[in-house]
Amino acid sequence: AQKVTQAQTEISVVEKEDVTLDCVYETRDTTYYLFWYKQPPSGELVFLIRRNSFDEQNEISGRYSWNFQKSTSSFNFTITASQVVDSAVYFCALSEGAGGTSYGKLTFGQGTILTVHP
Amino acid sequence: EAGVAQSPRYKIIEKRQSVAFWCNPISGHATLYWYQQILGQGPKLLIQFQNNGVVDDSQLPKDRFSAERLKGVDSTLKIQPAKLEDSAVYLCASSQRLDPNEQFFGPGTRLTVL
């Protein structure tokens, strides 16, 4: 069975601080996909990134960066120089690869509430 | 491009009543998902459609929940009868294909069961 754990329930930082959101996953599949979604106060989940299990290259997009380490089953998300607009709930999610019974189905972690204070 | 539309946005009902939620996915998206998000938790998949066929409904409480996607476009999720523990946000999402690519989410319907 798949499982995603986000150990940090809530994080509070002051604007311009860097912050890292942790994500640890469990799966028996060799092919799988990892995602991060943002849920602002409006409630709509916004896609941030998808990685497949064969691509361990770290990715940077503006102030966002992701560190994928298969050895520790982790897919951590860092926001550099945080801003008030980054305040939201962030979800890590996992999906099986082709052939799996959960192909295309997202298993979400419980989410991390990030509050950025001015 | 219009996003995923859901209605109503909010619904308050008494326990044992019935309720229905509607979702219109992004045009051309073959795959449609219904998730239940209980306060303080991540979304949990209830049912997944590919066109008008069900791919996965293993976590749908079939004694009270039902869903359909007639003609492979709009979808309706129904609860009958509702229980207190059904209070949650019901999210609809769609994607172009079945494979695990980006899912686009609607704003959700917040259900309160009293």
Coordinates of C-alpha atoms in Angstrom, one line a residue:
Chain A
A1 CA 0.0 0.0 0.0
Q2 CA 1.1 3.5 -0.7
K3 CA 1.6 6.1 2.1
V4 CA 2.7 9.7 2.2
T5 CA 3.8 11.3 5.5
Q6 CA 4.3 15.0 6.1
A7 CA 5.6 15.1 9.6
Q8 CA 5.3 18.9 9.9
T9 CA 1.7 19.8 10.7
E10 CA 2.4 23.6 10.9
I11 CA 5.3 25.8 10.1
S12 CA 5.5 29.5 10.9
V13 CA 8.2 31.8 9.4
V14 CA 8.9 35.4 9.0
E15 CA 9.0 36.8 5.5
K16 CA 12.3 36.3 3.6
E17 CA 13.2 33.2 5.6
D18 CA 13.9 30.0 3.7
V19 CA 11.6 27.1 4.7
T20 CA 11.7 23.4 3.8
L21 CA 8.6 21.2 3.8
D22 CA 9.4 17.5 4.4
C23 CA 7.7 14.6 2.6
V24 CA 8.4 10.9 3.1
Y25 CA 6.7 8.2 1.0
E26 CA 6.2 4.5 0.9
T27 CA 5.5 2.4 -2.1
R28 CA 6.4 -1.1 -3.4
D29 CA 6.4 0.1 -7.0
T30 CA 9.6 0.8 -8.9
T31 CA 7.8 3.2 -11.1
Y32 CA 5.9 6.0 -9.4
Y33 CA 5.2 9.7 -9.5
L34 CA 5.5 12.3 -6.8
F35 CA 3.7 15.6 -6.7
W36 CA 3.4 18.8 -4.7
Y37 CA 0.2 20.8 -4.5
K38 CA -0.6 24.1 -2.9
Q39 CA -4.0 24.8 -1.3
P40 CA -4.4 28.6 -0.6
P41 CA -7.2 29.8 1.6
S42 CA -9.6 29.9 -1.4
G43 CA -9.5 26.1 -1.2
E44 CA -8.5 25.2 -4.8
L45 CA -5.6 22.8 -5.1
V46 CA -2.9 24.2 -7.4
F47 CA -0.4 21.8 -9.0
L48 CA 3.3 22.7 -8.4
I49 CA 5.4 19.9 -9.7
R50 CA 5.5 16.2 -10.8
R51 CA 8.6 13.9 -10.7
N52 CA 8.9 10.3 -11.8
S53 CA 10.8 7.8 -9.9
F54 CA 13.6 7.6 -12.5
D55 CA 14.4 11.2 -12.4
E56 CA 16.3 12.2 -9.2
Q57 CA 17.5 15.5 -10.5
N58 CA 16.7 18.3 -8.2
E59 CA 14.5 21.0 -9.7
I60 CA 14.4 24.7 -9.3
S61 CA 11.6 27.0 -10.3
G62 CA 12.0 30.6 -9.2
R63 CA 12.0 30.6 -5.4
Y64 CA 10.8 27.0 -5.3
S65 CA 13.1 24.0 -5.3
W66 CA 12.6 20.2 -4.8
N67 CA 15.0 17.6 -3.5
F68 CA 14.2 14.0 -4.5
Q69 CA 16.2 11.3 -2.8
K70 CA 15.1 7.7 -3.5
S71 CA 17.6 6.4 -0.9
T72 CA 15.6 8.0 1.9
S73 CA 12.2 8.0 0.1
S74 CA 11.9 11.7 0.5
F75 CA 10.7 14.5 -1.8
N76 CA 11.3 17.7 0.1
F77 CA 10.2 21.2 -1.0
T78 CA 12.1 24.4 -0.2
I79 CA 10.8 27.9 -0.6
T80 CA 13.6 30.5 -0.7
A81 CA 13.0 34.0 0.6
S82 CA 9.4 33.2 1.6
Q83 CA 6.6 35.8 1.0
V84 CA 3.3 36.3 2.7
V85 CA 1.6 35.0 -0.5
D86 CA 3.2 31.6 0.1
S87 CA 0.9 31.1 3.1
A88 CA -1.1 28.0 2.3
V89 CA -1.5 24.3 3.0
Y90 CA 1.0 22.3 1.0
F91 CA 0.4 18.6 0.1
C92 CA 2.8 16.0 -1.1
A93 CA 1.2 13.2 -3.1
L94 CA 2.1 9.9 -4.7
S95 CA 0.8 7.9 -7.7
E96 CA 1.7 4.5 -8.9
G97 CA 3.1 3.8 -12.4
A98 CA 1.6 1.9 -15.2
G99 CA 0.3 -1.5 -14.4
G100 CA -0.4 -0.6 -10.8
T101 CA -3.9 -0.9 -9.4
S102 CA -3.6 2.7 -8.3
Y103 CA -2.4 4.1 -11.6
G104 CA -3.4 7.7 -12.0
K105 CA -4.8 7.8 -8.4
L106 CA -3.2 10.3 -6.0
T107 CA -2.5 9.4 -2.4
F108 CA -2.0 12.6 -0.4
G109 CA -0.2 13.3 2.8
Q110 CA -2.0 15.1 5.6
G111 CA -0.6 18.5 4.5
T112 CA 1.7 21.2 6.1
I113 CA 0.2 24.5 7.0
L114 CA 2.7 27.2 6.2
T115 CA 2.2 30.7 7.6
V116 CA 4.5 33.5 6.5
H117 CA 4.4 36.5 8.7
P118 CA 5.3 40.0 7.4
Chain B
E1 CA -9.4 28.0 -20.7
A2 CA -12.2 27.5 -18.2
G3 CA -11.3 25.5 -15.1
V4 CA -13.1 22.8 -13.3
A5 CA -16.5 24.0 -12.2
Q6 CA -18.4 22.7 -9.2
S7 CA -21.7 23.6 -7.6
P8 CA -22.9 24.3 -5.1
R9 CA -20.0 25.9 -3.2
Y10 CA -21.6 25.4 0.2
K11 CA -24.3 23.1 1.5
I12 CA -25.8 22.6 4.9
I13 CA -28.1 19.7 5.5
E14 CA -29.5 17.6 8.4
K15 CA -28.3 14.1 8.9
R16 CA -30.3 11.5 7.0
Q17 CA -31.1 14.0 4.3
S18 CA -29.8 13.6 0.7
V19 CA -27.5 15.9 -1.2
A20 CA -26.0 16.0 -4.7
F21 CA -22.9 17.8 -6.0
W22 CA -22.2 18.6 -9.6
C23 CA -18.9 18.9 -11.5
N24 CA -18.1 20.0 -15.0
P25 CA -14.5 19.2 -15.9
I26 CA -12.1 21.0 -18.2
S27 CA -13.2 20.5 -21.8
G28 CA -11.6 17.5 -23.4
H29 CA -10.4 15.9 -20.2
A30 CA -11.2 12.2 -20.2
T31 CA -10.4 11.5 -16.6
L32 CA -12.5 12.8 -13.7
Y33 CA -12.0 12.3 -10.0
W34 CA -14.0 13.0 -6.8
Y35 CA -12.1 13.5 -3.6
Q36 CA -13.3 13.9 0.0
Q37 CA -11.2 16.3 2.1
I38 CA -12.0 16.2 5.8
L39 CA -10.8 19.2 7.8
G40 CA -7.1 18.9 8.6
Q41 CA -6.5 16.0 6.3
G42 CA -5.4 15.5 2.7
P43 CA -7.9 14.7 0.0
K44 CA -8.9 11.1 -0.3
L45 CA -10.0 9.6 -3.6
L46 CA -13.6 8.5 -3.7
I47 CA -14.1 7.6 -7.3
Q48 CA -12.2 7.9 -10.6
F49 CA -13.8 7.9 -14.1
Q50 CA -12.3 7.4 -17.5
N51 CA -14.8 8.9 -19.9
N52 CA -18.1 7.4 -18.6
G53 CA -16.6 4.3 -17.1
V54 CA -15.5 3.8 -13.4
V55 CA -11.8 3.0 -13.0
D56 CA -11.6 2.9 -9.2
D57 CA -14.3 3.2 -6.6
S58 CA -12.7 1.1 -3.9
Q59 CA -12.9 3.9 -1.3
L60 CA -16.5 5.0 -2.1
P61 CA -18.9 4.1 0.7
K62 CA -21.4 2.5 -1.7
D63 CA -24.1 2.0 0.8
R64 CA -24.7 5.7 0.8
F65 CA -22.6 7.3 -1.9
S66 CA -23.1 7.1 -5.6
A67 CA -21.6 8.9 -8.6
E68 CA -22.2 8.9 -12.3
R69 CA -20.7 10.5 -15.3
L70 CA -23.2 10.3 -18.1
K71 CA -21.9 11.0 -21.6
G72 CA -18.4 11.2 -20.2
V73 CA -18.5 14.9 -19.4
D74 CA -20.4 16.2 -16.3
S75 CA -20.5 14.2 -13.2
T76 CA -22.8 14.1 -10.1
L77 CA -21.9 12.7 -6.7
K78 CA -24.8 11.9 -4.4
I79 CA -25.0 11.1 -0.7
Q80 CA -28.1 9.4 0.6
P81 CA -28.6 9.4 3.5
A82 CA -26.0 11.8 4.9
K83 CA -24.2 11.2 8.2
L84 CA -22.4 13.6 10.5
E85 CA -19.0 12.2 9.4
D86 CA -19.7 13.1 5.8
S87 CA -19.0 16.8 6.7
A88 CA -16.1 17.6 4.4
V89 CA -15.1 19.4 1.3
Y90 CA -15.8 17.5 -1.9
L91 CA -13.3 18.2 -4.6
C92 CA -13.6 17.4 -8.2
A93 CA -10.6 17.1 -10.5
S94 CA -9.9 16.3 -14.1
S95 CA -7.0 15.4 -16.2
Q96 CA -6.4 14.8 -19.9
R97 CA -5.5 11.2 -19.6
L98 CA -5.5 8.4 -17.1
D99 CA -1.8 8.4 -16.5
P100 CA -0.5 10.3 -13.4
N101 CA -0.1 13.7 -14.9
E102 CA -1.3 17.0 -13.6
Q103 CA -4.8 17.0 -12.2
F104 CA -6.8 20.2 -12.2
F105 CA -9.0 20.8 -9.2
G106 CA -12.2 22.7 -8.8
P107 CA -13.0 25.0 -5.9
G108 CA -14.8 22.2 -4.0
T109 CA -18.2 22.0 -2.3
R110 CA -18.1 22.4 1.5
L111 CA -20.8 20.1 3.1
T112 CA -21.9 20.5 6.6
V113 CA -24.1 17.8 8.1
L114 CA -25.9 18.8 11.3

